[in-house]
Amino acid sequence: MGKLSIEDLAKIKEESKRKMNLRDGEYKAKINVHMGTCGIAAGARTIVDALLREIEKKDIKEIMVTTSGCAGLCSREPMATVEIKGGAPVKYADLTEAKIIKILNEHALAGKVVKEYALAVGSEKTTA
Amino acid sequence: MEDLSLHILDIAQNCIDAKASFIQIRINEDNERNELMLEIKDNGTGMDKQTLEIIRDPLGTTKKKKFGLGIPLFLQSAEESGGRIEIQSEINKGTAVKAYFQLDNIDMKPLGDVAKTLIILIGTNPAIDFYYLHKKNTDEFELDTRELKRQLDGIPINAPEVMTYIREQLEKWYAKQ
């Protein structure tokens, strides 16, 4: 029978507590992956999975990964929105695993918008 | 949807939208009875009778609420393979979706990567509690985040090292199935 053991958890708890003293526990950025039925059918689970694995691998504590429903542009799924504390949210479309990892490293962690994957950056034109 | 684990993720998103604080997912695979039972149950806002009546209709709408394709697609997956779905719901009490599948049906979708679905649900919803039980004939895997959180004593359940541990335990069990 598979079950998580109390001894293992106690070990993880001690290790986490030791590490926790070294960080402030504040999230710097939020990556929200759209996981409506359309997003899931288009591969949103692979996107979140890639993100969580990278965060585990690199032991990244300052990024929060959340999910939400359909963003209204089903044909451009998988989509994600990156929001840096104090900054405007940026929507990314037609995501792949490689794209979301680049977005995590360059935008969420380093603060630089990955313009080539963004849904709309400066696309609105005023005709006045 | 390619497999049942994606349907589980999709239906669980409905539970999250319904403001559930506790979501239970049960899978019971019984080769002797040639049946796979899948249940997703929440303590969310629930649905009224009118919504419950139209939920299987892909274009169903209660005017105020927009329609969704999650349940119709799940229903299609079940019915295509000789299965069925039961939905029970009560306002302010929650909703339970129960699906039954014929294991040997040629059109039965594979279960898929349930471990991946669970890790994502737990990792992106640390405030929600999950109970998971997968029974396969005589073997079973059980996970209760309420119990985990008690043991972790303040360490967030979505801390990278905790997530890695849960992932490893799930993958270990599924690898030997």
Short mmCIF file of C-alpha atoms in Angstrom, two decimals:
data_model
loop_
_atom_site.label_atom_id
_atom_site.label_comp_id
_atom_site.label_asym_id
_atom_site.label_seq_id
_atom_site.Cartn_x
_atom_site.Cartn_y
_atom_site.Cartn_z
CA MET A 1 0.00 0.00 0.00
CA GLY A 2 1.30 3.43 -0.91
CA LYS A 3 1.28 6.12 1.72
CA LEU A 4 3.52 9.02 2.67
CA SER A 5 5.57 8.24 5.77
CA ILE A 6 5.73 10.40 8.90
CA GLU A 7 9.49 9.87 9.28
CA ASP A 8 10.19 11.19 5.78
CA LEU A 9 8.00 14.21 6.38
CA ALA A 10 9.74 15.01 9.67
CA LYS A 11 13.06 15.03 7.84
CA ILE A 12 11.76 17.35 5.13
CA LYS A 13 10.25 19.61 7.77
CA GLU A 14 13.59 20.05 9.56
CA GLU A 15 15.42 20.73 6.32
CA SER A 16 12.78 23.24 5.23
CA LYS A 17 12.88 25.09 8.54
CA ARG A 18 16.64 25.43 8.27
CA LYS A 19 16.35 26.86 4.75
CA MET A 20 13.39 29.08 5.60
CA ASN A 21 15.48 31.23 7.91
CA LEU A 22 17.51 32.24 4.89
CA ARG A 23 14.63 33.59 2.86
CA ASP A 24 11.95 36.15 3.44
CA GLY A 25 9.09 33.96 2.20
CA GLU A 26 7.68 36.71 -0.04
CA TYR A 27 6.53 35.95 -3.57
CA LYS A 28 8.13 38.18 -6.17
CA ALA A 29 6.03 37.12 -9.11
CA LYS A 30 2.94 35.11 -9.96
CA ILE A 31 2.55 32.88 -13.00
CA ASN A 32 -1.08 32.09 -13.66
CA VAL A 33 -1.73 29.30 -16.17
CA HIS A 34 -5.19 29.28 -17.75
CA MET A 35 -6.70 25.88 -17.12
CA GLY A 36 -10.22 25.95 -18.42
CA THR A 37 -11.41 22.95 -20.42
CA CYS A 38 -9.92 24.55 -23.56
CA GLY A 39 -6.55 25.14 -21.87
CA ILE A 40 -6.34 21.57 -20.53
CA ALA A 41 -7.28 20.12 -23.93
CA ALA A 42 -4.56 22.27 -25.54
CA GLY A 43 -1.85 21.07 -23.14
CA ALA A 44 -1.95 23.43 -20.13
CA ARG A 45 -1.09 20.53 -17.79
CA THR A 46 2.26 20.05 -19.51
CA ILE A 47 2.96 23.77 -19.06
CA VAL A 48 2.24 23.74 -15.30
CA ASP A 49 4.15 20.48 -14.91
CA ALA A 50 7.23 21.95 -16.64
CA LEU A 51 7.01 25.03 -14.41
CA LEU A 52 6.67 23.07 -11.16
CA ARG A 53 9.53 20.73 -12.09
CA GLU A 54 11.85 23.66 -12.91
CA ILE A 55 10.89 25.37 -9.63
CA GLU A 56 11.64 22.16 -7.71
CA LYS A 57 14.90 21.56 -9.59
CA LYS A 58 16.23 25.05 -8.97
CA ASP A 59 14.63 25.37 -5.52
CA ILE A 60 12.93 28.64 -6.51
CA LYS A 61 10.88 30.07 -3.63
CA GLU A 62 9.87 33.50 -4.90
CA ILE A 63 7.51 32.45 -7.70
CA MET A 64 3.91 31.47 -7.13
CA VAL A 65 2.21 29.24 -9.72
CA THR A 66 -1.57 29.44 -9.85
CA THR A 67 -4.29 28.41 -12.27
CA SER A 68 -7.47 30.02 -13.50
CA GLY A 69 -10.21 29.39 -16.01
CA CYS A 70 -10.63 30.17 -19.69
CA ALA A 71 -9.23 33.55 -20.72
CA GLY A 72 -11.63 33.83 -23.66
CA LEU A 73 -9.11 33.10 -26.40
CA CYS A 74 -9.39 29.32 -26.62
CA SER A 75 -7.61 29.08 -29.98
CA ARG A 76 -4.44 30.63 -28.49
CA GLU A 77 -4.21 28.19 -25.55
CA PRO A 78 -2.13 27.18 -23.67
CA MET A 79 -1.91 30.64 -22.15
CA ALA A 80 -0.37 32.11 -19.02
CA THR A 81 -0.31 35.49 -17.32
CA VAL A 82 2.81 36.72 -15.54
CA GLU A 83 2.48 39.37 -12.89
CA ILE A 84 5.47 40.86 -11.18
CA LYS A 85 4.78 42.66 -7.93
CA GLY A 86 3.94 46.24 -8.81
CA GLY A 87 4.02 45.61 -12.58
CA ALA A 88 1.29 45.24 -15.19
CA PRO A 89 0.26 41.64 -15.98
CA VAL A 90 1.50 40.24 -19.31
CA LYS A 91 -0.40 37.49 -21.17
CA TYR A 92 1.49 34.87 -23.13
CA ALA A 93 -0.14 32.63 -25.76
CA ASP A 94 0.57 29.44 -27.77
CA LEU A 95 2.86 28.17 -25.03
CA THR A 96 5.21 25.20 -25.10
CA GLU A 97 7.40 23.78 -22.33
CA ALA A 98 10.47 25.58 -23.70
CA LYS A 99 8.61 28.89 -23.95
CA ILE A 100 7.28 28.81 -20.38
CA ILE A 101 10.74 28.01 -18.96
CA LYS A 102 12.17 30.98 -20.86
CA ILE A 103 9.31 33.15 -19.52
CA LEU A 104 9.99 31.89 -15.97
CA ASN A 105 13.70 32.72 -16.18
CA GLU A 106 13.58 35.96 -18.14
CA HIS A 107 10.32 37.57 -17.07
CA ALA A 108 9.23 36.15 -13.69
CA LEU A 109 12.75 35.91 -12.24
CA ALA A 110 14.71 38.60 -14.11
CA GLY A 111 11.90 41.05 -14.82
CA LYS A 112 12.30 41.29 -18.60
CA VAL A 113 9.15 40.68 -20.68
CA VAL A 114 9.62 38.01 -23.37
CA LYS A 115 8.08 40.11 -26.13
CA GLU A 116 8.12 37.48 -28.88
CA TYR A 117 5.77 35.19 -26.92
CA ALA A 118 3.50 37.88 -25.49
CA LEU A 119 -0.06 38.03 -26.76
CA ALA A 120 -0.01 41.78 -27.18
CA VAL A 121 2.74 44.23 -26.45
CA GLY A 122 2.17 47.67 -27.90
CA SER A 123 -0.18 46.27 -30.53
CA GLU A 124 -2.90 48.83 -30.01
CA LYS A 125 -2.77 51.72 -32.44
CA THR A 126 -4.41 55.06 -31.92
CA THR A 127 -5.66 56.77 -35.01
CA ALA A 128 -6.30 60.23 -33.63
CA MET B 1 -9.37 15.02 -23.67
CA GLU B 2 -6.83 12.29 -24.31
CA ASP B 3 -7.19 10.43 -21.04
CA LEU B 4 -9.10 10.28 -17.76
CA SER B 5 -6.42 12.09 -15.75
CA LEU B 6 -7.04 15.22 -17.85
CA HIS B 7 -10.78 14.93 -17.16
CA ILE B 8 -9.96 14.71 -13.43
CA LEU B 9 -7.95 17.93 -13.67
CA ASP B 10 -10.76 19.61 -15.59
CA ILE B 11 -13.54 18.56 -13.20
CA ALA B 12 -11.36 19.51 -10.19
CA GLN B 13 -11.01 23.01 -11.68
CA ASN B 14 -14.82 23.23 -11.43
CA CYS B 15 -14.53 22.35 -7.71
CA ILE B 16 -11.96 25.15 -7.30
CA ASP B 17 -14.24 27.59 -9.15
CA ALA B 18 -17.03 26.49 -6.78
CA LYS B 19 -14.85 27.69 -3.86
CA ALA B 20 -14.29 24.22 -2.43
CA SER B 21 -11.89 23.93 0.51
CA PHE B 22 -11.78 20.14 0.42
CA ILE B 23 -11.69 18.00 -2.72
CA GLN B 24 -11.83 14.20 -2.69
CA ILE B 25 -10.73 12.10 -5.62
CA ARG B 26 -11.27 8.35 -5.57
CA ILE B 27 -10.39 5.79 -8.20
CA ASN B 28 -11.39 2.17 -7.83
CA GLU B 29 -10.14 -0.26 -10.45
CA ASP B 30 -11.70 -3.67 -10.13
CA ASN B 31 -10.68 -6.15 -12.80
CA GLU B 32 -12.95 -8.85 -11.47
CA ARG B 33 -16.00 -6.64 -11.94
CA ASN B 34 -14.45 -5.16 -15.10
CA GLU B 35 -15.11 -1.69 -13.74
CA LEU B 36 -13.26 1.53 -13.06
CA MET B 37 -15.06 3.93 -10.74
CA LEU B 38 -13.93 7.52 -10.59
CA GLU B 39 -15.33 9.98 -8.08
CA ILE B 40 -14.61 13.67 -7.63
CA LYS B 41 -16.37 15.25 -4.69
CA ASP B 42 -16.17 18.75 -3.24
CA ASN B 43 -17.63 20.88 -0.47
CA GLY B 44 -18.11 23.90 -2.74
CA THR B 45 -21.12 26.06 -3.53
CA GLY B 46 -23.05 23.27 -5.25
CA MET B 47 -25.62 23.68 -8.00
CA ASP B 48 -29.35 24.27 -8.02
CA LYS B 49 -31.77 21.87 -9.74
CA GLN B 50 -31.98 23.98 -12.89
CA THR B 51 -28.20 23.98 -13.39
CA LEU B 52 -28.01 20.28 -12.60
CA GLU B 53 -30.60 19.55 -15.29
CA ILE B 54 -28.70 21.30 -18.07
CA ILE B 55 -25.15 20.42 -17.03
CA ARG B 56 -24.88 17.54 -19.48
CA ASP B 57 -25.91 19.76 -22.38
CA PRO B 58 -22.86 21.25 -24.14
CA LEU B 59 -24.74 24.44 -24.91
CA GLY B 60 -26.67 24.53 -21.67
CA THR B 61 -27.00 27.89 -20.02
CA THR B 62 -28.91 29.31 -17.09
CA LYS B 63 -28.77 32.77 -18.67
CA LYS B 64 -26.80 34.26 -15.81
CA LYS B 65 -24.11 31.62 -16.09
CA LYS B 66 -22.03 30.87 -19.14
CA PHE B 67 -21.92 27.32 -20.45
CA GLY B 68 -19.07 24.89 -20.02
CA LEU B 69 -17.79 21.90 -21.95
CA GLY B 70 -16.11 20.03 -19.09
CA ILE B 71 -18.99 17.77 -18.06
CA PRO B 72 -20.29 17.17 -21.65
CA LEU B 73 -16.80 16.04 -22.74
CA PHE B 74 -16.44 13.80 -19.69
CA LEU B 75 -19.88 12.36 -20.36
CA GLN B 76 -18.91 11.70 -23.97
CA SER B 77 -15.74 9.87 -22.86
CA ALA B 78 -17.79 7.70 -20.50
CA GLU B 79 -20.67 6.94 -22.85
CA GLU B 80 -18.42 6.13 -25.79
CA SER B 81 -16.94 3.31 -23.77
CA GLY B 82 -20.13 1.92 -22.27
CA GLY B 83 -19.80 3.92 -19.08
CA ARG B 84 -22.04 6.37 -17.25
CA ILE B 85 -21.88 9.43 -15.03
CA GLU B 86 -23.86 10.33 -11.92
CA ILE B 87 -23.90 13.89 -10.61
CA GLN B 88 -25.22 14.88 -7.23
CA SER B 89 -25.23 18.40 -5.96
CA GLU B 90 -26.71 20.48 -3.20
CA ILE B 91 -26.49 24.23 -2.76
CA ASN B 92 -23.88 25.18 -0.13
CA LYS B 93 -23.03 21.51 0.49
CA GLY B 94 -21.07 20.58 -2.60
CA THR B 95 -21.04 18.44 -5.70
CA ALA B 96 -20.08 14.84 -6.39
CA VAL B 97 -19.36 13.54 -9.87
CA LYS B 98 -19.16 9.75 -10.13
CA ALA B 99 -18.21 7.98 -13.33
CA TYR B 100 -18.19 4.28 -14.13
CA PHE B 101 -16.18 2.78 -16.96
CA GLN B 102 -15.90 -0.72 -18.46
CA LEU B 103 -12.23 -1.63 -18.15
CA ASP B 104 -12.10 -3.95 -21.17
CA ASN B 105 -14.07 -1.71 -23.53
CA ILE B 106 -12.06 -1.02 -26.67
CA ASP B 107 -13.04 2.67 -26.55
CA MET B 108 -12.11 3.11 -22.90
CA LYS B 109 -9.66 5.99 -22.57
CA PRO B 110 -6.47 5.24 -20.64
CA LEU B 111 -6.27 6.54 -17.09
CA GLY B 112 -3.21 8.63 -18.00
CA ASP B 113 -0.84 10.38 -15.63
CA VAL B 114 -2.93 10.85 -12.48
CA ALA B 115 0.24 11.62 -10.49
CA LYS B 116 0.84 14.68 -12.68
CA THR B 117 -2.74 15.86 -12.25
CA LEU B 118 -2.54 15.53 -8.45
CA ILE B 119 0.82 17.28 -8.13
CA ILE B 120 -0.52 20.21 -10.15
CA LEU B 121 -3.72 20.44 -8.11
CA ILE B 122 -1.82 20.37 -4.80
CA GLY B 123 1.02 22.62 -5.99
CA THR B 124 -1.16 25.37 -7.40
CA ASN B 125 -3.83 25.29 -4.67
CA PRO B 126 -1.95 25.11 -1.37
CA ALA B 127 -4.96 26.45 0.58
CA ILE B 128 -7.27 23.66 -0.62
CA ASP B 129 -7.14 20.22 0.98
CA PHE B 130 -7.12 17.10 -1.13
CA TYR B 131 -7.91 13.51 -0.27
CA TYR B 132 -6.82 10.95 -2.83
CA LEU B 133 -7.40 7.23 -2.85
CA HIS B 134 -6.55 4.95 -5.74
CA LYS B 135 -7.55 1.33 -5.22
CA LYS B 136 -6.35 -1.16 -7.74
CA ASN B 137 -7.63 -4.65 -7.01
CA THR B 138 -5.89 -5.43 -3.69
CA ASP B 139 -3.32 -2.58 -3.69
CA GLU B 140 -3.98 1.07 -2.89
CA PHE B 141 -2.39 4.51 -2.63
CA GLU B 142 -3.72 7.07 -0.19
CA LEU B 143 -2.83 10.74 0.22
CA ASP B 144 -4.44 13.26 2.55
CA THR B 145 -3.05 16.81 2.49
CA ARG B 146 -4.76 17.61 5.83
CA GLU B 147 -2.59 14.96 7.46
CA LEU B 148 0.47 16.11 5.51
CA LYS B 149 0.00 19.73 6.61
CA ARG B 150 -0.26 18.64 10.24
CA GLN B 151 3.04 16.78 9.92
CA LEU B 152 4.69 19.66 8.08
CA ASP B 153 3.79 22.03 10.90
CA GLY B 154 3.86 25.36 9.07
CA ILE B 155 6.09 24.45 6.12
CA PRO B 156 4.07 25.23 3.00
CA ILE B 157 2.82 22.14 1.18
CA ASN B 158 3.94 23.70 -2.11
CA ALA B 159 7.54 24.22 -0.92
CA PRO B 160 9.80 22.71 -3.62
CA GLU B 161 11.21 19.97 -1.36
CA VAL B 162 7.74 18.90 -0.20
CA MET B 163 6.45 18.82 -3.77
CA THR B 164 9.42 16.70 -4.86
CA TYR B 165 8.70 14.25 -2.06
CA ILE B 166 4.99 13.90 -2.90
CA ARG B 167 5.88 13.51 -6.58
CA GLU B 168 8.42 10.77 -5.83
CA GLN B 169 5.98 8.82 -3.64
CA LEU B 170 3.24 8.98 -6.27
CA GLU B 171 5.59 8.04 -9.11
CA LYS B 172 7.02 5.16 -7.10
CA TRP B 173 3.57 3.65 -6.57
CA TYR B 174 2.48 4.17 -10.17
CA ALA B 175 5.74 2.74 -11.51
CA LYS B 176 5.02 -0.64 -9.92
CA GLN B 177 1.43 -0.81 -11.20
#
